[in-house]
mmCIF file of C-alpha atoms and ligand atoms in Angstrom:
data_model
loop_
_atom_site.group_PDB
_atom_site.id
_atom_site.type_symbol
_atom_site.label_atom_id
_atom_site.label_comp_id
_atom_site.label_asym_id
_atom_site.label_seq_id
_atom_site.Cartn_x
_atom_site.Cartn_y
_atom_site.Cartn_z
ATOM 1 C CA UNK A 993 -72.375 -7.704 36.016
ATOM 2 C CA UNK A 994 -70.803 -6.012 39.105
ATOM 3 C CA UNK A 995 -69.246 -2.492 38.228
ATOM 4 C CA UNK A 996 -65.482 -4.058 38.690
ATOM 5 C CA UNK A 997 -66.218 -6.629 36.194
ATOM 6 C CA UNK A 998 -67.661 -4.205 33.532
ATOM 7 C CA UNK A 999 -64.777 -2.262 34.007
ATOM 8 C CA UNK A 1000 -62.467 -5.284 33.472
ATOM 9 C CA UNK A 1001 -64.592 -6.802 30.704
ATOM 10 C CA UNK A 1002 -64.052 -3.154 29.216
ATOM 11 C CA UNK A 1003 -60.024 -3.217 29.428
ATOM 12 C CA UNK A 1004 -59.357 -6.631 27.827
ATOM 13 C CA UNK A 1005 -61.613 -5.336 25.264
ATOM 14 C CA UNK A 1006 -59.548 -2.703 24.516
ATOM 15 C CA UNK A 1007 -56.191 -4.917 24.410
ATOM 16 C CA UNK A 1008 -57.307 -7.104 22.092
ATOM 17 C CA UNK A 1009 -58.322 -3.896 19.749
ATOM 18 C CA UNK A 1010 -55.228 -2.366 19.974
ATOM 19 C CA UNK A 1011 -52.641 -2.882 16.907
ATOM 20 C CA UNK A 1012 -49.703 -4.596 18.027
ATOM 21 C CA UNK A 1013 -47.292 -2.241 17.074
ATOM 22 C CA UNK A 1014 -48.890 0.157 19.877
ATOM 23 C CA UNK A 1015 -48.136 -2.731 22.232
ATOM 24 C CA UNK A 1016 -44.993 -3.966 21.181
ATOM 25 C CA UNK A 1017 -41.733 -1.590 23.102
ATOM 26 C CA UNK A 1018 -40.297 0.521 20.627
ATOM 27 C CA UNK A 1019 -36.927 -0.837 19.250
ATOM 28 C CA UNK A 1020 -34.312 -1.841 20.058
ATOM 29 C CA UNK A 1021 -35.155 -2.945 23.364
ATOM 30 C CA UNK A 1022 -32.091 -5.161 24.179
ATOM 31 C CA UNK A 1023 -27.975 -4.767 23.330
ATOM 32 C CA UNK A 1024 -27.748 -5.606 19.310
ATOM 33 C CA UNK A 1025 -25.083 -7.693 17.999
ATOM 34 C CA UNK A 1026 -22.761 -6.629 15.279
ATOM 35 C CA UNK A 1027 -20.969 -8.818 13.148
ATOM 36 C CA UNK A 1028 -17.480 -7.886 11.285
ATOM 37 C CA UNK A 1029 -16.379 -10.870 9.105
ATOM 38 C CA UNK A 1030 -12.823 -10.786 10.462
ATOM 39 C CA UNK A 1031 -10.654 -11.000 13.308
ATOM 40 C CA UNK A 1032 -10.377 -8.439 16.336
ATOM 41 C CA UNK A 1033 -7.804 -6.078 16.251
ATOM 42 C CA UNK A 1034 -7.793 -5.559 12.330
ATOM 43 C CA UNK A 1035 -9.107 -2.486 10.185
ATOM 44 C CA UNK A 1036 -13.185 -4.131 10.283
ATOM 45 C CA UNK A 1037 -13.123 -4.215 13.991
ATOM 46 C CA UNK A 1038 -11.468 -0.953 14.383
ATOM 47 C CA UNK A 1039 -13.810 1.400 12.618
ATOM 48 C CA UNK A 1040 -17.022 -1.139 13.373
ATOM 49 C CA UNK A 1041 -16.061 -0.567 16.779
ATOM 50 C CA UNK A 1042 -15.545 3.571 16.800
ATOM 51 C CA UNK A 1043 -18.815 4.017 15.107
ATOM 52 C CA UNK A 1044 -20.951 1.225 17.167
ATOM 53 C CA UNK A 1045 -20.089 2.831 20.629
ATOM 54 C CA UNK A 1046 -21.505 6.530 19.872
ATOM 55 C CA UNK A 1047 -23.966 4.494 17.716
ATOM 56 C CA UNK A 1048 -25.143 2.356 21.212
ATOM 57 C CA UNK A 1049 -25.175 5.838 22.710
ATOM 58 C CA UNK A 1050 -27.813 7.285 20.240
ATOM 59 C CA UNK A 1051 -29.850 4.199 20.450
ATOM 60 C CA UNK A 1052 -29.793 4.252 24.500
ATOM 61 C CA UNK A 1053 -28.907 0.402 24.062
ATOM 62 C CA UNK A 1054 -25.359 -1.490 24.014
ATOM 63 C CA UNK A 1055 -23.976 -2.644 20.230
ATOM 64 C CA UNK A 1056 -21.249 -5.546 20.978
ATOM 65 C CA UNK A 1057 -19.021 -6.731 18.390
ATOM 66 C CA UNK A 1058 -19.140 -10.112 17.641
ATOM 67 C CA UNK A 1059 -15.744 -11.184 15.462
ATOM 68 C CA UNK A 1060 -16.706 -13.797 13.077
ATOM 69 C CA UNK A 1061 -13.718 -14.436 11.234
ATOM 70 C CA UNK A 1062 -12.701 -16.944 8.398
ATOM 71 C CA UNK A 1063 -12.723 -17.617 4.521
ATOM 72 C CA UNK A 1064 -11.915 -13.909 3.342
ATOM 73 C CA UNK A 1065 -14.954 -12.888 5.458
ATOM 74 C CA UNK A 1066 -18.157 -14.838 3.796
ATOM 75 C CA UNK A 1067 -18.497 -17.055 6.783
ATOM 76 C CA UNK A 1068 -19.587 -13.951 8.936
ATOM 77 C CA UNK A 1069 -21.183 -11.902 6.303
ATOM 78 C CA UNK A 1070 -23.174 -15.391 5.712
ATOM 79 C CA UNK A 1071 -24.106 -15.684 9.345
ATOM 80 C CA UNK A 1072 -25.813 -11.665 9.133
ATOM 81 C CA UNK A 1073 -27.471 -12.624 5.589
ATOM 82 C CA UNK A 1074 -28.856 -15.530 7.794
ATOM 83 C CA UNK A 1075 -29.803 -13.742 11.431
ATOM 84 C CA UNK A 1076 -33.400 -13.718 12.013
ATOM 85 C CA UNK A 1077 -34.206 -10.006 10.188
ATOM 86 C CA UNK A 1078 -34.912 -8.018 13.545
ATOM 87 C CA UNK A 1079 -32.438 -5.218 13.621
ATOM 88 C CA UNK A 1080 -30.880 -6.854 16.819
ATOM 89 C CA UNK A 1081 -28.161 -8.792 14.090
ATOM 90 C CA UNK A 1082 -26.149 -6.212 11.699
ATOM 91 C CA UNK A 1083 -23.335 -6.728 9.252
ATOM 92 C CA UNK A 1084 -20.431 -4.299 9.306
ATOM 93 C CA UNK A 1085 -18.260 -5.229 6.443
ATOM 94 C CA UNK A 1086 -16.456 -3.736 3.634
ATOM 95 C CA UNK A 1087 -16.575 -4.321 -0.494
ATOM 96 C CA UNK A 1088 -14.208 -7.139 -0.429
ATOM 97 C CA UNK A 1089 -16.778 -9.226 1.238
ATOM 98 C CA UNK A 1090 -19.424 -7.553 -0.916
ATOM 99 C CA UNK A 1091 -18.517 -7.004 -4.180
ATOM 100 C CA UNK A 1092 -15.217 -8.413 -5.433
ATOM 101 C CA UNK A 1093 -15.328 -12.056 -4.179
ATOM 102 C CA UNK A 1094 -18.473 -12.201 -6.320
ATOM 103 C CA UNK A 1095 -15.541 -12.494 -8.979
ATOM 104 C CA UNK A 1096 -13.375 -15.018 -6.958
ATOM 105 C CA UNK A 1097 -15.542 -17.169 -5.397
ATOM 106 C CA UNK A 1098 -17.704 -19.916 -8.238
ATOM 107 C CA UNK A 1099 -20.404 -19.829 -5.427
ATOM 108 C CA UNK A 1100 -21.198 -17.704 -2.591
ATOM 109 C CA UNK A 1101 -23.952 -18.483 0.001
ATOM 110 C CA UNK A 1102 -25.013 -15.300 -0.096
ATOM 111 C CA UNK A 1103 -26.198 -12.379 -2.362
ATOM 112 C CA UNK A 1104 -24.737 -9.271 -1.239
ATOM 113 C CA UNK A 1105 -27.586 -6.946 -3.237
ATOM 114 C CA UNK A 1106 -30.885 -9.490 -2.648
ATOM 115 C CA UNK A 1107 -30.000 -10.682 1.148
ATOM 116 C CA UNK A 1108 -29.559 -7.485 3.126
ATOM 117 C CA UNK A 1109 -30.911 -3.836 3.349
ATOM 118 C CA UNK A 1110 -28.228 -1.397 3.344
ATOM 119 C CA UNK A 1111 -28.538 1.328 6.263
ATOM 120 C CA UNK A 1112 -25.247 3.266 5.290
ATOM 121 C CA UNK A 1113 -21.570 3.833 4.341
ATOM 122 C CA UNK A 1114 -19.455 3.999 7.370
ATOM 123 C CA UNK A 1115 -16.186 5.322 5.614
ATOM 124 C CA UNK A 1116 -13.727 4.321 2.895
ATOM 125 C CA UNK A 1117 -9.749 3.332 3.939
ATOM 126 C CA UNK A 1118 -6.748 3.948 2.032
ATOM 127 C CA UNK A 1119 -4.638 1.000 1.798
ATOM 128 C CA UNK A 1120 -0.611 1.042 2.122
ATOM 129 C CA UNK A 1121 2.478 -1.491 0.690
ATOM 130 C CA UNK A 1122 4.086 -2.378 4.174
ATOM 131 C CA UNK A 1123 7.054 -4.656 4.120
ATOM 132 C CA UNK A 1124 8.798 -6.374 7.342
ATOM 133 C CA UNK A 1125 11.276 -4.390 8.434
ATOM 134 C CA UNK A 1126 14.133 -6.582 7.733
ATOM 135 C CA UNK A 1127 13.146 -6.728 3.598
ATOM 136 C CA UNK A 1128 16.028 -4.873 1.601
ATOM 137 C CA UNK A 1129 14.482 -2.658 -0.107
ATOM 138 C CA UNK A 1130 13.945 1.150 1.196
ATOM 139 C CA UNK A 1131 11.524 2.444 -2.069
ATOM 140 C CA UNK A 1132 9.075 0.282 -4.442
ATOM 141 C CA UNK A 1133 11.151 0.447 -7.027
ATOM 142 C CA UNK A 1134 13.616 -1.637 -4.896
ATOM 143 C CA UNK A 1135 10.751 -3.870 -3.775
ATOM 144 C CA UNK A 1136 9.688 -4.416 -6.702
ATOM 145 C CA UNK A 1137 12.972 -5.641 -8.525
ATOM 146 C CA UNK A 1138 13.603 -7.703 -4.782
ATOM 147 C CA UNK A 1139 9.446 -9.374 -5.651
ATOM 148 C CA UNK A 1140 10.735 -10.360 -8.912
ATOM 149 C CA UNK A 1141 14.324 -12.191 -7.967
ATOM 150 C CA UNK A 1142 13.062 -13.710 -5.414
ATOM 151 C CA UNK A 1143 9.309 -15.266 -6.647
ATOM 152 C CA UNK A 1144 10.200 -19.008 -4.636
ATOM 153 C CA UNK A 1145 10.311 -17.674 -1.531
ATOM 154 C CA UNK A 1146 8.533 -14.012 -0.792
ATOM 155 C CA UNK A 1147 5.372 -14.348 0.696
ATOM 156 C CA UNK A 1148 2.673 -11.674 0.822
ATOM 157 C CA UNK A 1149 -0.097 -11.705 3.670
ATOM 158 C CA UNK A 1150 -3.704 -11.679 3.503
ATOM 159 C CA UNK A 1151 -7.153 -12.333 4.892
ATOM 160 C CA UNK A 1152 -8.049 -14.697 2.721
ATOM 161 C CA UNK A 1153 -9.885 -14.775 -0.815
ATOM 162 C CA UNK A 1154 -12.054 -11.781 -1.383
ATOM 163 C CA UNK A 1155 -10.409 -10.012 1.461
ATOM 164 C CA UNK A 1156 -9.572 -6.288 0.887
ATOM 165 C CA UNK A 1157 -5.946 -7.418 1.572
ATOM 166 C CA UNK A 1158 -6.124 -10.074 -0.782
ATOM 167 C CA UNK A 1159 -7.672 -7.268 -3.621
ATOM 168 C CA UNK A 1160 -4.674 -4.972 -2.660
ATOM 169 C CA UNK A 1161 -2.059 -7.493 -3.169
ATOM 170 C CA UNK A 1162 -4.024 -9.182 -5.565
ATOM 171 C CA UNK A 1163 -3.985 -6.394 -7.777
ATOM 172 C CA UNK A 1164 0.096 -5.345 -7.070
ATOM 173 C CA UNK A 1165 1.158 -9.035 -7.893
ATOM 174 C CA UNK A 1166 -0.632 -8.946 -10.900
ATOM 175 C CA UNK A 1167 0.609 -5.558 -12.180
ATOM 176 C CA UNK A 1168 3.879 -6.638 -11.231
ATOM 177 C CA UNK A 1169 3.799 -9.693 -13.018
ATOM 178 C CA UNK A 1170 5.115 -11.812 -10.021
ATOM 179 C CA UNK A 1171 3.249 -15.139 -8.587
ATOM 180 C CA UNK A 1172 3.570 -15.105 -4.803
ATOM 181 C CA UNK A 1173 2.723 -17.378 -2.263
ATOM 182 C CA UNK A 1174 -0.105 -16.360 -0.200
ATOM 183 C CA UNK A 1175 -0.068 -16.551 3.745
ATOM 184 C CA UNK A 1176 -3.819 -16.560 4.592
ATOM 185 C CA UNK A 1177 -5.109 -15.046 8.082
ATOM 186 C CA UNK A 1178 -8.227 -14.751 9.664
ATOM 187 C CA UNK A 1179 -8.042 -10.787 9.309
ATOM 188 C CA UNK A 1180 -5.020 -8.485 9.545
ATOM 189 C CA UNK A 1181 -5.145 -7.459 13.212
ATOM 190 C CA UNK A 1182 -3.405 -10.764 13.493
ATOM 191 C CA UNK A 1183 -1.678 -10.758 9.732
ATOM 192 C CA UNK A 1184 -0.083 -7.427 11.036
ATOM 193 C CA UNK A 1185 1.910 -9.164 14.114
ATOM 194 C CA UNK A 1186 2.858 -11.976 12.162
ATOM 195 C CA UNK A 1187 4.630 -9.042 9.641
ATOM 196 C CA UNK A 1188 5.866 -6.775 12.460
ATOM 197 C CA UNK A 1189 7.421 -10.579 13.659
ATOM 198 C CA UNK A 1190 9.278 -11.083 10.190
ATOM 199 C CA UNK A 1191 7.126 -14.355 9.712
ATOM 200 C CA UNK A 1192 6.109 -12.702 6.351
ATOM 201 C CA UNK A 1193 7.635 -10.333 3.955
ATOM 202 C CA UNK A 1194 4.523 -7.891 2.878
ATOM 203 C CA UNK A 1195 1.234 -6.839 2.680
ATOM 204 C CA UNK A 1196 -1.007 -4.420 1.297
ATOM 205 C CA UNK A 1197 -3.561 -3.314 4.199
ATOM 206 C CA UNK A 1198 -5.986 -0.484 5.559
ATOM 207 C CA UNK A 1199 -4.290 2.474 6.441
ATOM 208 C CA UNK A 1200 -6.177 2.855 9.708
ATOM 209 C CA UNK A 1201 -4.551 -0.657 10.922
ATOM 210 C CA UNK A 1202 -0.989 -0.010 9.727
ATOM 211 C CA UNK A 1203 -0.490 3.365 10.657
ATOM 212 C CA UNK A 1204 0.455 2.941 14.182
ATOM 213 C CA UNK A 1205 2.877 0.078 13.258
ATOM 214 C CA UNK A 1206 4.517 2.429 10.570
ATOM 215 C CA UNK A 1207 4.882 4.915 13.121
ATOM 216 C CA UNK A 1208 6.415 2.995 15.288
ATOM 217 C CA UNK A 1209 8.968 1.837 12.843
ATOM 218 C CA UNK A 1210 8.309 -1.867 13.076
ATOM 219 C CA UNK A 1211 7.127 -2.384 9.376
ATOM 220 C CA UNK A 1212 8.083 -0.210 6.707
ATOM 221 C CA UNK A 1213 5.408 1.659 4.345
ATOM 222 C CA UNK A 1214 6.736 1.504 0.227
ATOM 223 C CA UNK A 1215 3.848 2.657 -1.059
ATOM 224 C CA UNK A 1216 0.373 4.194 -0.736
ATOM 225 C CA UNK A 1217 -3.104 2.779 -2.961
ATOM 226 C CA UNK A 1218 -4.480 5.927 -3.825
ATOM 227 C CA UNK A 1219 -3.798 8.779 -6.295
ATOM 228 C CA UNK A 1220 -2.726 11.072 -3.945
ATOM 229 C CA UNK A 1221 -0.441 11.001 -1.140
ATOM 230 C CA UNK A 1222 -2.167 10.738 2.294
ATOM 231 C CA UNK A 1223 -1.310 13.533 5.031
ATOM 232 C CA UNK A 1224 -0.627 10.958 7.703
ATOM 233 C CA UNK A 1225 2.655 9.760 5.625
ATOM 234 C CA UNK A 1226 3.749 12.548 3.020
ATOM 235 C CA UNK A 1227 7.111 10.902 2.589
ATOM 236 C CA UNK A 1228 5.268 7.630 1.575
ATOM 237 C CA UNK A 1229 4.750 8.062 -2.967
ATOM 238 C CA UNK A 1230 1.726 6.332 -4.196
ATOM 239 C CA UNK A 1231 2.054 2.717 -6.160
ATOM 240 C CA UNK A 1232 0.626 4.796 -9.045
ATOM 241 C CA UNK A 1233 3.743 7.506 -9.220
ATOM 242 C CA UNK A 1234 6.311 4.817 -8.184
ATOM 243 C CA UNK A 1235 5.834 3.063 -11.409
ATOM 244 C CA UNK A 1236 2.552 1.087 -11.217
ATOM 245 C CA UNK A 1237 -0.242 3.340 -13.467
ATOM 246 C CA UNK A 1238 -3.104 2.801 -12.723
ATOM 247 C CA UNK A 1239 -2.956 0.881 -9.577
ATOM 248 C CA UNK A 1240 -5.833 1.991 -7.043
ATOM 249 C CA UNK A 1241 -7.549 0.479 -4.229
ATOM 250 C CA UNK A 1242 -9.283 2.042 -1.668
ATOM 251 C CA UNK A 1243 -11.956 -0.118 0.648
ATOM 252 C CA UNK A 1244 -15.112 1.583 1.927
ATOM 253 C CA UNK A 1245 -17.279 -0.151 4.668
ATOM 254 C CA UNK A 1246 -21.069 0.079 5.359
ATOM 255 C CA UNK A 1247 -23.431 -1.327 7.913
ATOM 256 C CA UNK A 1248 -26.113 -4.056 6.546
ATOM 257 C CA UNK A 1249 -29.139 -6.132 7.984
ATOM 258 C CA UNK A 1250 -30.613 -8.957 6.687
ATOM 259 C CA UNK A 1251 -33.019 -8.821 4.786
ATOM 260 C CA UNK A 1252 -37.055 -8.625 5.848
ATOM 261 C CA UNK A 1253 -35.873 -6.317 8.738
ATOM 262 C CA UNK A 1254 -38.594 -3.857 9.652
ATOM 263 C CA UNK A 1255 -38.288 -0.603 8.167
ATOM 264 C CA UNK A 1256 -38.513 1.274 11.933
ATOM 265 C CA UNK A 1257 -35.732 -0.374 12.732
ATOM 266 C CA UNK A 1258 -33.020 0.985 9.828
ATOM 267 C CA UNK A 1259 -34.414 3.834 10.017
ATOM 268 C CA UNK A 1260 -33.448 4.225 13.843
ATOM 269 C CA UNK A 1261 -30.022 2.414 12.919
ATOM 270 C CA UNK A 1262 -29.351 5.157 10.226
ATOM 271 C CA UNK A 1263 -30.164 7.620 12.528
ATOM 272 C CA UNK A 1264 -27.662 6.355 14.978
ATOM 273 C CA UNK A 1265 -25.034 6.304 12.241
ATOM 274 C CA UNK A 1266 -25.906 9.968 11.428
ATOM 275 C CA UNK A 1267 -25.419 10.762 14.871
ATOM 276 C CA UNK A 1268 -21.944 9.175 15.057
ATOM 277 C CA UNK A 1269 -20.356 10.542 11.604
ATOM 278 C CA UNK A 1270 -21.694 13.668 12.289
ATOM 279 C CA UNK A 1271 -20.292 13.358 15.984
ATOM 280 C CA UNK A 1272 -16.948 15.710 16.323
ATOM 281 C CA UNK A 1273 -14.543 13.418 18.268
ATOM 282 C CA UNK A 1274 -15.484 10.612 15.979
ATOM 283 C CA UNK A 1275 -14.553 12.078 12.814
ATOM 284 C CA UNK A 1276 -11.234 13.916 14.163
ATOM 285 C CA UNK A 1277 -10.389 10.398 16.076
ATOM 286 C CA UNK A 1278 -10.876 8.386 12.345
ATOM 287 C CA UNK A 1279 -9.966 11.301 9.983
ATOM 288 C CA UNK A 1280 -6.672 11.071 12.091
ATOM 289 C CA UNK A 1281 -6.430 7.715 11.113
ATOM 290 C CA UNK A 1282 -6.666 8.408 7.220
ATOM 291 C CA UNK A 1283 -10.448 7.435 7.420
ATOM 292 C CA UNK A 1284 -12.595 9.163 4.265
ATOM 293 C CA UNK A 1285 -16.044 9.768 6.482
ATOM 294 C CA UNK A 1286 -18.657 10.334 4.452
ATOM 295 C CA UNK A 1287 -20.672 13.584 5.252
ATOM 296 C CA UNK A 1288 -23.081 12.543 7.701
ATOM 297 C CA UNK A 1289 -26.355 13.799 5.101
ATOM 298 C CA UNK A 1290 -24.517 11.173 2.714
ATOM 299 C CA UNK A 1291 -24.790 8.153 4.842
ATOM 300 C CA UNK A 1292 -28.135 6.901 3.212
ATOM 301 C CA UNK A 1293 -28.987 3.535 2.341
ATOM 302 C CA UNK A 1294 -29.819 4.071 -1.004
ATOM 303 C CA UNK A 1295 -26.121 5.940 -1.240
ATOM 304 C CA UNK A 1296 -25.028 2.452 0.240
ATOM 305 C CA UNK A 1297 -27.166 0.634 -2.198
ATOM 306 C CA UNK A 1298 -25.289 2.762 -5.166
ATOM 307 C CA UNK A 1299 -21.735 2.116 -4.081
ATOM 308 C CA UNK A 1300 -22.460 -1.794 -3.464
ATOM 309 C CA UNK A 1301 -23.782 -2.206 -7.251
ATOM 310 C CA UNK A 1302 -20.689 0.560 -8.648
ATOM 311 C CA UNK A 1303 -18.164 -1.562 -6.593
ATOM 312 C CA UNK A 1304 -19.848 -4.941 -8.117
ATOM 313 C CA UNK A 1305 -19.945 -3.307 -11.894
ATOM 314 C CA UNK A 1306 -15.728 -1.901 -11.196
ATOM 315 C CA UNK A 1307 -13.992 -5.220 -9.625
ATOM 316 C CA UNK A 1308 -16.227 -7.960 -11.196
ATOM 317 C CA UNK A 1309 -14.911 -7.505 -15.085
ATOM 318 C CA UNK A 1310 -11.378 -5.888 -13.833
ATOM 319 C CA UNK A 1311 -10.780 -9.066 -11.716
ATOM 320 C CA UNK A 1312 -11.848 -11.147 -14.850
ATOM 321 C CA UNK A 1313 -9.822 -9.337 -16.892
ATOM 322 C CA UNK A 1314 -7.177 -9.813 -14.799
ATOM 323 C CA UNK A 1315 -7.369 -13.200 -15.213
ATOM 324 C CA UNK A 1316 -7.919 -14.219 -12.188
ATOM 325 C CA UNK A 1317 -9.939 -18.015 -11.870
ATOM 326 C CA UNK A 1318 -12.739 -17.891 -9.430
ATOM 327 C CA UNK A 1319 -12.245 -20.915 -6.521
HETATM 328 C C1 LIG B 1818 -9.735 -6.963 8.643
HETATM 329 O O1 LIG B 1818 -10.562 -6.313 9.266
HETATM 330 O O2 LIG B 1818 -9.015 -7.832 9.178
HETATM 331 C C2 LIG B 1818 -9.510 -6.647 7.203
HETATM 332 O O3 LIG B 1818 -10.514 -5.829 6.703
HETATM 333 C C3 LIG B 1818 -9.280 -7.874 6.445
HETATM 334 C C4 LIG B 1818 -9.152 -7.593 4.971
HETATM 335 O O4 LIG B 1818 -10.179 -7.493 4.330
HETATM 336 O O5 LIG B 1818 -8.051 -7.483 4.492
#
């Protein structure tokens, strides 16, 4: 055999020894595609799409949103449980989606703890009572005696069973003892013109989607879901100190892949998220917006993995309890 040949003979050799992780590019290689269960223009997108762009940055590859919106979020969160596990399809969703429709839905096509690998917790929202601005009533306890008279005709907004907006008003109807119809959206980006329009008279939502509109003056804010007032509206009392003990509902989000995903790749898509929550004009542009970033050494997916199965073992029996049916 001529010298060139050897030498040839000797290099195919060597491919076809070679494991084929040494051959295969190191991931991610192309744009990844991240799915958030609702609309655009809603709380999901917002945040999803804060943390994705410095995420894309630290990857050196683009992350696009892709809104797939519809029945209180399973259809999208069903489409990510379903993605071919890669890393190149990833979930951003919140507990709603997660956790409490396991209560409200008889079946789900999905299992939130056996179908995906967490890769970490990319903040918790604060939720606020915003009524159209024409409702008469300036406080909750004013709301809530206006709920009562008029149970026919006030309509609350939400998107859609097992959404966090449906667990926040969910929760307030039920304390308050009123039935209500329900106005369902495909998330509350578009739930929140529809109320700043009057088409609707409330709504408990995400802080970080509301805010602006408050701000603005189009909607008015009657209550906040946590214990403790939030900075970004001190004038605004909590449900709890208004008259409803007890009530509290805050919504944290996290960032998923399907299961079977290789472990290379969430461990480069945790170190990406890292990089964002521990990135400066992140955190002051989402702490701004009432966001609760976790610390970025907290964003692990076994810390994921521990608030998914303590937000399954809270809602679960409270919804029950509540008496609510599952559909
Ligand atoms: C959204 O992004 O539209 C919301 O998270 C919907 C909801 O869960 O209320």
């Amino acid at each position: 055999m001529k010298r060139r040949n050897l030498l040839a003979a000797a290099a195919a050799a060597a491919l076809a020894a070679a494991p084929v992780g040494a051959m295969a590019q190191a991931y991610p290689t192309k744009p990844i595609t991240v799915i958030v269960p609702f609309a655009a223009g809603g709380p999901t997108d917002a945040l999803a799409r804060v943390l994705t762009a410095r995420m894309g940055e630290a990857l050196g590859q683009t992350m696009i949103v892709e809104n797939v919106g519809g029945a209180g979020g399973t259809i999208g969160v069903n489409k990510a449980a379903k993605a071919t596990p890669d890393g190149y399809t990833i979930l951003f969703a919140h507990m709603g989606t997660l956790a409490v429709n396991i209560a409200l839905y008889k079946t789900l096509p999905y299992d939130s703890q056996k179908d995906f690998e967490p890769i970490g917790l990319g903040g918790t929202n604060p939720m606020v009572l915003v009524a159209k601005k024409g409702l008469p009533a300036k406080d909750f306890k004013e709301f809530e005696a206006y709920v009562k008279a008029n149970q026919k005709k006030a309509q609350y907004g939400m998107a859609g069973i097992g959404a966090a907006s449906h667990l926040g008003g969910l929760m307030l109807n039920n304390m308050m003892k009123v039935d209500v119809l329900e106005i369902p959206y495909k998330g509350t980006g578009p739930a929140l013109n529809d109320l700043v329009s009057g088409q609707f008279d409330y709504m408990v939502d995400q802080a970080v989607n509301v805010l602006p509109q408050i701000k603005a003056g189009t909607i008015k804010a009657l209550g906040v879901s946590t214990l403790k007032r939030l900075p970004q509206l001190p004038d605004v009392p909590t449900i709890d100190e208004s008259g409803l003990k007890g009530y509290e509902v805050t919504i944290w989000n996290g960032f998923f892949v399907a299961k079977g995903t290789p472990k290379d790749a969430i461990d480069k898509l945790n170190k990406a998220l890292v990089t964002a929550l521990g990135d400066e004009k992140v955190r002051s542009r989402l702490i701004e917006q009432a966001v609760d970033l976790p610390e970025p050494k907290d964003a692990t997916p076994a810390a994921l993995a521990a608030q998914l199965k303590a937000s399954i073992d809270k809602w679960v029996p409270t919804i029950k309890a509540a008496g609510v049916q599952p559909q």
